[in-house]
Amino acid sequence: MTDSPETTRAGAFHAIMDRPYLILILTTLFWGGNVVAGKLAVGHIDAHSLMILRWTGALLLVVPFAIGPVKRDWPVIRARWLLYLFYGAVGYATFNVFVYVAAHYTTGVNTALEQATINIMVLLFNFVLFGTRVRVLQLAGVVLTIAGIALIATHGELSRIVRLDLNVGDLMVLFACLAYAVYSIALRWRPQTNWLSFLAATFVGAILASIAYQATIGDGLARLPANLGAIDAQGWMIVAYTVIFPSVLSQMLYVRGIELIGSNRASLFINLIPLFGTIGSIIVLGEVLQPFHFIAAVLIAAGIVLAEWSARRG
């Protein structure tokens, strides 16, 4: 007697969801694509319109599958609703709105490489807030990674740090990374509900925050209909990509990865975003690597390897 196709597919899905390295690599591949999508969006769709459509589309995509889980988990969701809104507002909306707006001021390569700071911030927050042990080699890895990021943010001129002459787009990306690091740390308090319930509830938070950003740092809610009407075909293709891949699939996989190996180690995989984002920026956007990018990449990679090797030894 052979298994039905449905049983086979379910077994394959659960097999994938139990492989932390595979799902975290896929997560960062889709997020690397989000860097390229943000740059491609310039001139085709307003950053705030993209945010609202992205998270609304993501919610509509998961709702048909999440109705049952949400009903079962409703007592937990109702009791912890502020936490769910926080996850969506900070981890989804705040991170992405600053990445998308930064695309107007900095390159896709810079945006990709700078996201390596997320795991460093997670490691430092865990140490400061929870006393998580940090080994000497991990600290050495932190220093190397920070040096690489500083090289990128100053476009190869470290003296600009002293003059506080930094590109506003690069600063926006670093602020976005801070928001995602806070989100990653806060996942330690994630209620143990179905992952579809988690996505549905947090997407609501992302939508509300995106609307708030449109009303405040955007050009106002009154301009939203006109902005939506100005979206062209490429803009709608970017919406479709961001809804399916970096929103639904990546968020689901990242949460599962943290469940399997913890936030410190899972956040290290975020450093694959520079690899995927840089490759995508070169192939799709036609951007050119500068000498300081190579030096920074070596420093970042060395820092990641050193920190992960030390963590695995521990």
Short mmCIF file of C-alpha atoms in Angstrom, two decimals:
data_model
loop_
_atom_site.label_atom_id
_atom_site.label_comp_id
_atom_site.label_asym_id
_atom_site.label_seq_id
_atom_site.Cartn_x
_atom_site.Cartn_y
_atom_site.Cartn_z
CA MET A 1 0.00 0.00 0.00
CA THR A 2 1.47 3.33 -1.05
CA ASP A 3 1.01 6.71 0.54
CA SER A 4 -1.36 9.19 -1.09
CA PRO A 5 0.11 12.26 -2.86
CA GLU A 6 -1.27 14.43 -0.03
CA THR A 7 0.50 12.30 2.59
CA THR A 8 3.74 12.42 0.60
CA ARG A 9 3.58 16.21 0.28
CA ALA A 10 2.82 16.61 3.99
CA GLY A 11 5.76 14.37 4.87
CA ALA A 12 8.09 16.35 2.61
CA PHE A 13 6.89 19.63 4.14
CA HIS A 14 7.52 18.43 7.70
CA ALA A 15 10.93 17.05 6.67
CA ILE A 16 11.93 20.48 5.36
CA MET A 17 10.59 22.25 8.45
CA ASP A 18 12.83 20.10 10.65
CA ARG A 19 16.02 21.12 8.78
CA PRO A 20 17.17 24.41 10.32
CA TYR A 21 20.06 25.07 7.95
CA LEU A 22 17.95 24.53 4.83
CA ILE A 23 15.03 26.67 5.95
CA LEU A 24 17.29 29.50 7.15
CA ILE A 25 19.16 29.53 3.84
CA LEU A 26 15.85 29.76 1.97
CA THR A 27 14.76 32.52 4.34
CA THR A 28 17.78 34.66 3.56
CA LEU A 29 17.59 33.90 -0.17
CA PHE A 30 14.09 35.40 -0.30
CA TRP A 31 15.14 38.32 1.90
CA GLY A 32 18.14 38.94 -0.34
CA GLY A 33 15.65 39.20 -3.18
CA ASN A 34 13.73 41.78 -1.14
CA VAL A 35 16.81 44.04 -1.25
CA VAL A 36 16.72 43.92 -5.04
CA ALA A 37 12.94 44.40 -5.08
CA GLY A 38 13.24 47.53 -2.93
CA LYS A 39 15.71 49.06 -5.36
CA LEU A 40 13.65 48.06 -8.40
CA ALA A 41 10.60 49.70 -6.81
CA VAL A 42 12.08 53.19 -7.05
CA GLY A 43 10.09 55.12 -9.64
CA HIS A 44 7.51 52.36 -10.04
CA ILE A 45 5.74 52.21 -6.67
CA ASP A 46 5.84 54.46 -3.61
CA ALA A 47 7.64 52.83 -0.67
CA HIS A 48 4.68 53.29 1.69
CA SER A 49 2.18 52.00 -0.87
CA LEU A 50 4.37 48.93 -1.31
CA MET A 51 4.34 48.39 2.45
CA ILE A 52 0.55 48.58 2.74
CA LEU A 53 -0.06 46.33 -0.28
CA ARG A 54 2.63 43.87 0.78
CA TRP A 55 1.27 43.15 4.24
CA THR A 56 -2.39 43.33 3.20
CA GLY A 57 -1.66 40.85 0.42
CA ALA A 58 0.25 38.60 2.82
CA LEU A 59 -2.68 38.58 5.24
CA LEU A 60 -5.16 37.76 2.48
CA LEU A 61 -2.87 34.95 1.31
CA VAL A 62 -2.72 33.21 4.69
CA VAL A 63 -6.27 33.88 5.92
CA PRO A 64 -7.91 30.93 4.07
CA PHE A 65 -5.43 28.56 5.73
CA ALA A 66 -5.35 30.34 9.09
CA ILE A 67 -9.07 30.47 9.93
CA GLY A 68 -9.04 27.16 11.83
CA PRO A 69 -5.77 27.78 13.70
CA VAL A 70 -6.84 31.33 14.62
CA LYS A 71 -10.12 30.02 16.07
CA ARG A 72 -8.24 27.48 18.18
CA ASP A 73 -5.60 29.99 19.28
CA TRP A 74 -7.96 32.94 19.76
CA PRO A 75 -7.80 32.93 23.58
CA VAL A 76 -4.01 33.26 23.41
CA ILE A 77 -4.10 35.85 20.63
CA ARG A 78 -6.68 37.92 22.53
CA ALA A 79 -4.63 37.78 25.73
CA ARG A 80 -1.32 38.67 24.01
CA TRP A 81 -2.58 40.90 21.20
CA LEU A 82 -0.18 43.76 22.03
CA LEU A 83 2.78 41.42 21.61
CA TYR A 84 1.53 40.25 18.21
CA LEU A 85 1.05 43.85 17.07
CA PHE A 86 4.56 44.66 18.31
CA TYR A 87 6.06 41.84 16.23
CA GLY A 88 4.31 43.06 13.11
CA ALA A 89 4.97 46.75 13.66
CA VAL A 90 8.67 46.43 14.53
CA GLY A 91 9.91 43.29 12.78
CA TYR A 92 7.90 43.61 9.60
CA ALA A 93 6.81 47.21 9.03
CA THR A 94 9.60 49.26 10.62
CA PHE A 95 12.40 47.16 9.17
CA ASN A 96 11.02 47.19 5.64
CA VAL A 97 9.83 50.78 5.44
CA PHE A 98 13.34 52.04 6.21
CA VAL A 99 14.92 49.59 3.77
CA TYR A 100 12.54 50.68 1.00
CA VAL A 101 12.99 54.40 1.65
CA ALA A 102 16.77 53.92 1.91
CA ALA A 103 16.74 52.51 -1.63
CA HIS A 104 16.33 56.09 -2.86
CA TYR A 105 19.66 57.10 -1.28
CA THR A 106 22.01 54.10 -1.31
CA THR A 107 22.86 51.10 -3.47
CA GLY A 108 21.43 47.61 -3.31
CA VAL A 109 24.91 46.24 -2.57
CA ASN A 110 25.28 48.54 0.44
CA THR A 111 21.81 47.65 1.70
CA ALA A 112 22.57 43.96 1.42
CA LEU A 113 25.96 44.06 3.10
CA GLU A 114 24.82 46.30 5.96
CA GLN A 115 22.17 43.80 7.03
CA ALA A 116 24.99 41.69 8.45
CA THR A 117 24.75 43.93 11.53
CA ILE A 118 21.53 42.21 12.62
CA ASN A 119 23.19 39.14 14.09
CA ILE A 120 25.80 41.30 15.84
CA MET A 121 23.05 43.35 17.47
CA VAL A 122 21.21 40.17 18.50
CA LEU A 123 24.35 38.77 20.10
CA LEU A 124 25.03 42.00 21.99
CA PHE A 125 21.41 42.37 23.15
CA ASN A 126 21.39 38.78 24.41
CA PHE A 127 24.57 39.49 26.37
CA VAL A 128 23.45 42.84 27.84
CA LEU A 129 19.82 41.94 28.58
CA PHE A 130 19.99 38.26 29.45
CA GLY A 131 23.61 37.62 30.33
CA THR A 132 24.03 35.12 27.49
CA ARG A 133 27.64 34.05 27.54
CA VAL A 134 29.79 35.57 24.80
CA ARG A 135 33.15 34.00 24.11
CA VAL A 136 36.30 35.93 23.29
CA LEU A 137 36.31 34.65 19.72
CA GLN A 138 32.69 35.71 19.32
CA LEU A 139 33.66 39.21 20.40
CA ALA A 140 36.51 39.16 17.91
CA GLY A 141 34.00 38.21 15.24
CA VAL A 142 31.79 41.12 16.31
CA VAL A 143 34.70 43.55 15.98
CA LEU A 144 35.57 42.29 12.49
CA THR A 145 31.97 42.50 11.32
CA ILE A 146 31.52 46.02 12.70
CA ALA A 147 34.71 47.09 10.94
CA GLY A 148 33.34 45.74 7.68
CA ILE A 149 30.01 47.49 8.11
CA ALA A 150 31.75 50.77 9.00
CA LEU A 151 33.75 50.49 5.78
CA ILE A 152 30.54 50.13 3.77
CA ALA A 153 28.63 52.89 5.57
CA THR A 154 31.48 55.35 4.94
CA HIS A 155 31.99 54.17 1.35
CA GLY A 156 35.56 53.19 2.10
CA GLU A 157 36.46 56.40 3.96
CA LEU A 158 36.48 55.62 7.70
CA SER A 159 37.45 59.22 8.47
CA ARG A 160 33.86 60.18 7.60
CA ILE A 161 32.77 58.63 10.91
CA VAL A 162 34.70 61.31 12.80
CA ARG A 163 33.08 64.00 10.65
CA LEU A 164 29.66 62.30 11.03
CA ASP A 165 29.46 62.47 7.24
CA LEU A 166 27.45 59.33 6.59
CA ASN A 167 25.01 58.54 3.79
CA VAL A 168 21.43 58.95 5.04
CA GLY A 169 20.37 55.82 3.18
CA ASP A 170 23.01 53.71 4.92
CA LEU A 171 21.93 55.11 8.30
CA MET A 172 18.32 54.16 7.50
CA VAL A 173 19.39 50.59 6.74
CA LEU A 174 21.28 50.38 10.05
CA PHE A 175 18.20 51.64 11.90
CA ALA A 176 16.14 49.00 10.09
CA CYS A 177 18.62 46.36 11.25
CA LEU A 178 18.24 47.57 14.83
CA ALA A 179 14.47 47.11 14.55
CA TYR A 180 14.85 43.57 13.26
CA ALA A 181 17.33 42.68 15.97
CA VAL A 182 14.79 43.82 18.59
CA TYR A 183 12.16 41.67 16.87
CA SER A 184 14.49 38.65 16.84
CA ILE A 185 15.19 39.00 20.55
CA ALA A 186 11.49 39.44 21.34
CA LEU A 187 10.66 36.15 19.62
CA ARG A 188 11.79 34.40 22.81
CA TRP A 189 8.41 35.44 24.21
CA ARG A 190 6.42 34.27 21.19
CA PRO A 191 3.26 32.49 22.37
CA GLN A 192 3.21 28.82 21.40
CA THR A 193 0.46 29.05 18.82
CA ASN A 194 0.19 27.64 15.32
CA TRP A 195 2.54 29.37 12.87
CA LEU A 196 -0.42 30.36 10.66
CA SER A 197 -2.06 32.05 13.65
CA PHE A 198 1.20 33.84 14.35
CA LEU A 199 1.51 35.11 10.78
CA ALA A 200 -2.10 36.26 10.57
CA ALA A 201 -1.94 38.16 13.86
CA THR A 202 1.43 39.79 13.17
CA PHE A 203 0.45 40.76 9.62
CA VAL A 204 -2.39 42.80 11.13
CA GLY A 205 0.21 44.65 13.20
CA ALA A 206 2.31 45.26 10.08
CA ILE A 207 -0.67 46.65 8.16
CA LEU A 208 -1.62 49.05 10.96
CA ALA A 209 1.98 50.24 11.32
CA SER A 210 2.34 50.67 7.54
CA ILE A 211 -0.78 52.87 7.49
CA ALA A 212 0.64 54.88 10.41
CA TYR A 213 3.93 55.37 8.53
CA GLN A 214 2.00 56.53 5.44
CA ALA A 215 0.18 59.08 7.60
CA THR A 216 3.31 60.37 9.35
CA ILE A 217 6.61 59.99 7.51
CA GLY A 218 4.86 59.39 4.16
CA ASP A 219 2.90 61.98 2.19
CA GLY A 220 -0.33 61.45 4.12
CA LEU A 221 -3.35 59.18 3.87
CA ALA A 222 -5.07 61.58 1.48
CA ARG A 223 -2.39 60.85 -1.15
CA LEU A 224 -2.70 57.07 -0.84
CA PRO A 225 -5.37 56.58 -3.57
CA ALA A 226 -3.33 58.61 -6.05
CA ASN A 227 -0.16 56.71 -5.17
CA LEU A 228 -1.92 53.38 -5.68
CA GLY A 229 -3.24 54.55 -9.04
CA ALA A 230 0.27 55.48 -10.18
CA ILE A 231 1.67 51.95 -9.74
CA ASP A 232 2.82 50.46 -13.06
CA ALA A 233 3.24 46.83 -14.16
CA GLN A 234 6.72 46.49 -12.64
CA GLY A 235 5.41 47.89 -9.38
CA TRP A 236 2.68 45.25 -9.21
CA MET A 237 5.20 42.50 -9.97
CA ILE A 238 7.29 43.72 -7.03
CA VAL A 239 4.19 43.64 -4.81
CA ALA A 240 3.53 40.02 -5.83
CA TYR A 241 7.12 38.97 -5.07
CA THR A 242 7.24 40.69 -1.69
CA VAL A 243 3.87 39.25 -0.64
CA ILE A 244 4.73 35.63 -1.38
CA PHE A 245 8.43 35.22 -0.69
CA PRO A 246 9.95 37.63 1.88
CA SER A 247 6.62 38.14 3.68
CA VAL A 248 4.86 34.79 4.01
CA LEU A 249 7.54 32.19 3.34
CA SER A 250 10.54 33.90 4.94
CA GLN A 251 8.72 34.96 8.10
CA MET A 252 7.36 31.44 8.59
CA LEU A 253 10.76 29.85 8.04
CA TYR A 254 12.67 32.31 10.24
CA VAL A 255 10.36 31.76 13.20
CA ARG A 256 10.77 28.00 12.77
CA GLY A 257 14.55 28.33 12.52
CA ILE A 258 14.70 30.21 15.83
CA GLU A 259 12.56 27.48 17.41
CA LEU A 260 15.08 24.85 16.29
CA ILE A 261 18.45 26.46 17.06
CA GLY A 262 17.80 29.70 19.00
CA SER A 263 18.02 33.40 18.08
CA ASN A 264 21.81 33.75 18.47
CA ARG A 265 22.64 31.05 15.94
CA ALA A 266 19.64 31.62 13.67
CA SER A 267 20.47 35.32 13.34
CA LEU A 268 23.92 34.40 11.99
CA PHE A 269 22.26 33.09 8.84
CA ILE A 270 20.99 36.61 8.18
CA ASN A 271 24.52 37.28 7.05
CA LEU A 272 23.72 35.31 3.90
CA ILE A 273 21.51 38.25 2.89
CA PRO A 274 24.63 40.21 1.84
CA LEU A 275 25.65 37.32 -0.40
CA PHE A 276 22.26 36.85 -2.05
CA GLY A 277 21.46 40.57 -2.10
CA THR A 278 24.83 41.49 -3.60
CA ILE A 279 24.62 38.81 -6.29
CA GLY A 280 21.09 39.95 -7.12
CA SER A 281 22.13 43.62 -7.21
CA ILE A 282 24.94 42.84 -9.64
CA ILE A 283 22.91 40.55 -11.92
CA VAL A 284 19.54 42.33 -11.86
CA LEU A 285 20.43 45.94 -11.09
CA GLY A 286 23.79 46.02 -12.87
CA GLU A 287 25.55 47.56 -9.88
CA VAL A 288 29.35 47.50 -9.73
CA LEU A 289 31.39 46.34 -6.77
CA GLN A 290 33.91 48.83 -5.42
CA PRO A 291 37.25 47.86 -3.82
CA PHE A 292 35.96 48.69 -0.33
CA HIS A 293 33.09 46.22 -0.87
CA PHE A 294 35.57 43.36 -1.26
CA ILE A 295 37.52 44.35 1.85
CA ALA A 296 34.31 44.75 3.85
CA ALA A 297 33.00 41.39 2.63
CA VAL A 298 36.17 39.64 3.81
CA LEU A 299 35.91 41.30 7.24
CA ILE A 300 32.22 40.44 7.59
CA ALA A 301 32.70 36.84 6.44
CA ALA A 302 35.64 36.37 8.81
CA GLY A 303 33.60 37.77 11.68
CA ILE A 304 30.66 35.47 10.93
CA VAL A 305 32.82 32.36 10.67
CA LEU A 306 34.69 33.19 13.86
CA ALA A 307 31.51 33.90 15.85
CA GLU A 308 29.67 30.80 14.59
CA TRP A 309 32.70 28.52 15.12
CA SER A 310 33.01 29.77 18.69
CA ALA A 311 29.26 29.32 19.31
CA ARG A 312 29.33 25.74 17.97
CA ARG A 313 32.31 24.91 20.20
CA GLY A 314 30.29 26.14 23.17
#
